[in-house]
Coordinates of C-alpha atoms in Angstrom, one line a residue:
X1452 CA 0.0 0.0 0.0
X1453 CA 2.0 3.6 -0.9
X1454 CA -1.2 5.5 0.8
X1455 CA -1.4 5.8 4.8
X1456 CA -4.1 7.7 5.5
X1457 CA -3.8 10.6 8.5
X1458 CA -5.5 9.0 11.8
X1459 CA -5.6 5.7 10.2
X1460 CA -5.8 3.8 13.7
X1461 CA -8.3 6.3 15.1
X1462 CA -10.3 5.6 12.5
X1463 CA -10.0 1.9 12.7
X1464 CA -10.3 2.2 16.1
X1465 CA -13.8 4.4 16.0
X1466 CA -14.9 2.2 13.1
X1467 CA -15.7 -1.0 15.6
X1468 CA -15.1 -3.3 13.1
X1469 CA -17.1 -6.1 13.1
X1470 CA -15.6 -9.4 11.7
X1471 CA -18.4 -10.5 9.2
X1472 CA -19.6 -6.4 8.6
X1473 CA -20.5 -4.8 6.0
X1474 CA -18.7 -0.9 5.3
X1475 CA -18.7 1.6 2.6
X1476 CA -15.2 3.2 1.9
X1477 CA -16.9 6.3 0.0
X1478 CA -13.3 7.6 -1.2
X1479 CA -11.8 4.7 -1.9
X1480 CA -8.6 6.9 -2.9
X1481 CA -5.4 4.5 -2.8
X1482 CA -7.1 1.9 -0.7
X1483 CA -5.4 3.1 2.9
X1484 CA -8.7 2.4 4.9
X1485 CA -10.6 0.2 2.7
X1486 CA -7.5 -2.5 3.1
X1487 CA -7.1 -1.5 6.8
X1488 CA -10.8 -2.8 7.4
X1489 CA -10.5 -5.7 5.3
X1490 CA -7.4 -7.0 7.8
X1491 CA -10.1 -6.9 10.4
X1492 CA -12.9 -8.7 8.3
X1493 CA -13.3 -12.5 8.3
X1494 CA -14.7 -14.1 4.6
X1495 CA -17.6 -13.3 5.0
X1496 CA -17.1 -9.5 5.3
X1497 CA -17.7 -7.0 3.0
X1498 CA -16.3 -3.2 1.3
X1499 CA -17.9 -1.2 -1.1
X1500 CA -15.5 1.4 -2.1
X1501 CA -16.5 4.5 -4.2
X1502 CA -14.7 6.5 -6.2
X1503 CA -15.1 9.3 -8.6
X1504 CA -11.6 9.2 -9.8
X1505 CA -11.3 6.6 -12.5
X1506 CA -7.4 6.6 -11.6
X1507 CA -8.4 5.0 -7.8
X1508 CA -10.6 2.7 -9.4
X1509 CA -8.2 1.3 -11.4
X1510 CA -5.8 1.6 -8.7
X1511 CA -7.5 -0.5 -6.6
X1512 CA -8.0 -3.4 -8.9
X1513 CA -4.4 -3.6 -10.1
X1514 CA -3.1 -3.8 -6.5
X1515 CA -6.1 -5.3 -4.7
X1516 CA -7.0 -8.5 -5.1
X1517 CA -9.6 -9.6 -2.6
X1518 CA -13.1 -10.8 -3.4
X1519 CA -14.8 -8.9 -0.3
X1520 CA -14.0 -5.8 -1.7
X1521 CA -16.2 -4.5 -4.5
X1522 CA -14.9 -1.3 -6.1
X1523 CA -17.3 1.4 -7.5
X1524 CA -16.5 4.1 -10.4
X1525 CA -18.8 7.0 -8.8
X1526 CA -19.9 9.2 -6.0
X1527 CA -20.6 8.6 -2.5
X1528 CA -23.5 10.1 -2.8
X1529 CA -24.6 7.4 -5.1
X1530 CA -24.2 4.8 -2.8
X1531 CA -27.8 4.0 -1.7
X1532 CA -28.2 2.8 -5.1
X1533 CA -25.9 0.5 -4.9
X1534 CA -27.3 -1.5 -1.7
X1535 CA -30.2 -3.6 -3.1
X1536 CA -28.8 -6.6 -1.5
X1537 CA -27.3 -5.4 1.8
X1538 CA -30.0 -5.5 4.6
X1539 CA -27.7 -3.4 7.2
X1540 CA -24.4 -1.4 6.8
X1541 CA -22.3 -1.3 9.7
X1542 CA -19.9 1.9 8.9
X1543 CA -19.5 4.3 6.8
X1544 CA -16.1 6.0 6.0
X1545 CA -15.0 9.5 4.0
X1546 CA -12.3 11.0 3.7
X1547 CA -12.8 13.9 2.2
X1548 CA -10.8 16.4 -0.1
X1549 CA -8.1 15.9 -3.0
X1550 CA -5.3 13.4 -2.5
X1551 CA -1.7 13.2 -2.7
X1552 CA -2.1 11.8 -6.3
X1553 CA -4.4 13.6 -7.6
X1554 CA -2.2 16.9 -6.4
X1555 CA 1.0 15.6 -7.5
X1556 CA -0.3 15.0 -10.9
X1557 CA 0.0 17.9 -13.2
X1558 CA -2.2 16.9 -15.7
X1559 CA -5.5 16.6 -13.2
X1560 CA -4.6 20.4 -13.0
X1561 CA -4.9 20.6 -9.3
X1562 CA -1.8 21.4 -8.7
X1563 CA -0.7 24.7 -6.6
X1564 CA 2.9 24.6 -7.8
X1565 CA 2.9 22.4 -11.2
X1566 CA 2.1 24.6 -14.3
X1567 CA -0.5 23.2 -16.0
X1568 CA -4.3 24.0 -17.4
X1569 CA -6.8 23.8 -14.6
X1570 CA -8.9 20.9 -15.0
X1571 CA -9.7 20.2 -11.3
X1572 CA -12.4 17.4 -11.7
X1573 CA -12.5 14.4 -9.2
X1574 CA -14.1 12.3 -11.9
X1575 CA -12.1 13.6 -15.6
X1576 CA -14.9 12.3 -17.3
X1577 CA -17.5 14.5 -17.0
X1578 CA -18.5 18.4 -16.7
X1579 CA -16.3 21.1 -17.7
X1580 CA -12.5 21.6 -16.8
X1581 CA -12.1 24.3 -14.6
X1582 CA -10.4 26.3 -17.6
X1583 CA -13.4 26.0 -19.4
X1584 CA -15.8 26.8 -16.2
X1585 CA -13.4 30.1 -16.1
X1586 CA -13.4 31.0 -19.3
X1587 CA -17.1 30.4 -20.2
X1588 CA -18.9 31.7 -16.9
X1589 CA -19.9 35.4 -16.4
X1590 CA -18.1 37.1 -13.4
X1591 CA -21.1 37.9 -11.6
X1592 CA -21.9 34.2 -11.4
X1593 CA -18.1 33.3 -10.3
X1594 CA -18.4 36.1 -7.8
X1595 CA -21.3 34.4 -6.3
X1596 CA -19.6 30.7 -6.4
X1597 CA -16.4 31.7 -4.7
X1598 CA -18.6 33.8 -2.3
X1599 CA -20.9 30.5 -1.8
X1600 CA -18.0 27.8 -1.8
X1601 CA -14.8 29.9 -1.6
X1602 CA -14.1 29.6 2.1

């Protein structure tokens, strides 16, 4: 695993794992917490991990190999669609914000110190760079995003 996550004991820790649980990694990232529970799940337990960053996806199944792990190509907030055959999840973990690889890739453009076009999507699929949202959007309407979101 190249990914520790920050507080990755705490988390483990808080998390209660039950041996034979079901959990929802909902950014799956490099796998740091998603392979962290499955050391504490028996066969019979179980990770959905989401991800809207093809790149972790495919991440994940080139360096994961383990049948109780079912990786997912798209948002957290999808998951609920995703449960039709779980009766009862038993954690949920996110870990939010952009991740060391996705920052220390200059073509995902979210780099502070890389020069490269913004693109700035989690999921480089879909939706409009960040160049092109810049370059398309009136400035009242940014004005009011970065005063909405900005922090």
């Amino acid at each position: 695993m190249l990914h520790y996550p920050v507080l990755l004991d705490e988390v483990i820790n808080l998390l209660n794992i039950k041996p034979n649980g079901v959990y929802i990694d909902g950014t799956f990232g490099r796998g740091g917490h998603s392979v962290a529970i499955l050391n504490h799940l028996n066969e019979t337990g179980r990770i959905l991990a989401f991800d809207k960053d093809e790149e972790a996806i495919n991440y994940g199944k080139e360096n994961i190999n383990d049948s109780r792990l079912q990786l997912i190509h798209a948002s957290f907030a999808e998951f609920e669609e995703y449960l039709n055959s779980i009766s009862k999840v038993d954690g949920v973990i996110l870990d939010l914000g952009v991740s060391s690889p996705q920052l220390n890739n200059k073509e995902r453009g979210f780099s502070f110190s890389l020069e490269h076009d913004l693109d700035m999507r989690m999921d480089n699929s879909k939706g409009l760079t960040a160049k092109e949202w810049v370059n398309s959007t009136k400035e009242i309407e940014m004005a009011d995003v970065f005063w909405r979101y900005g922090e």
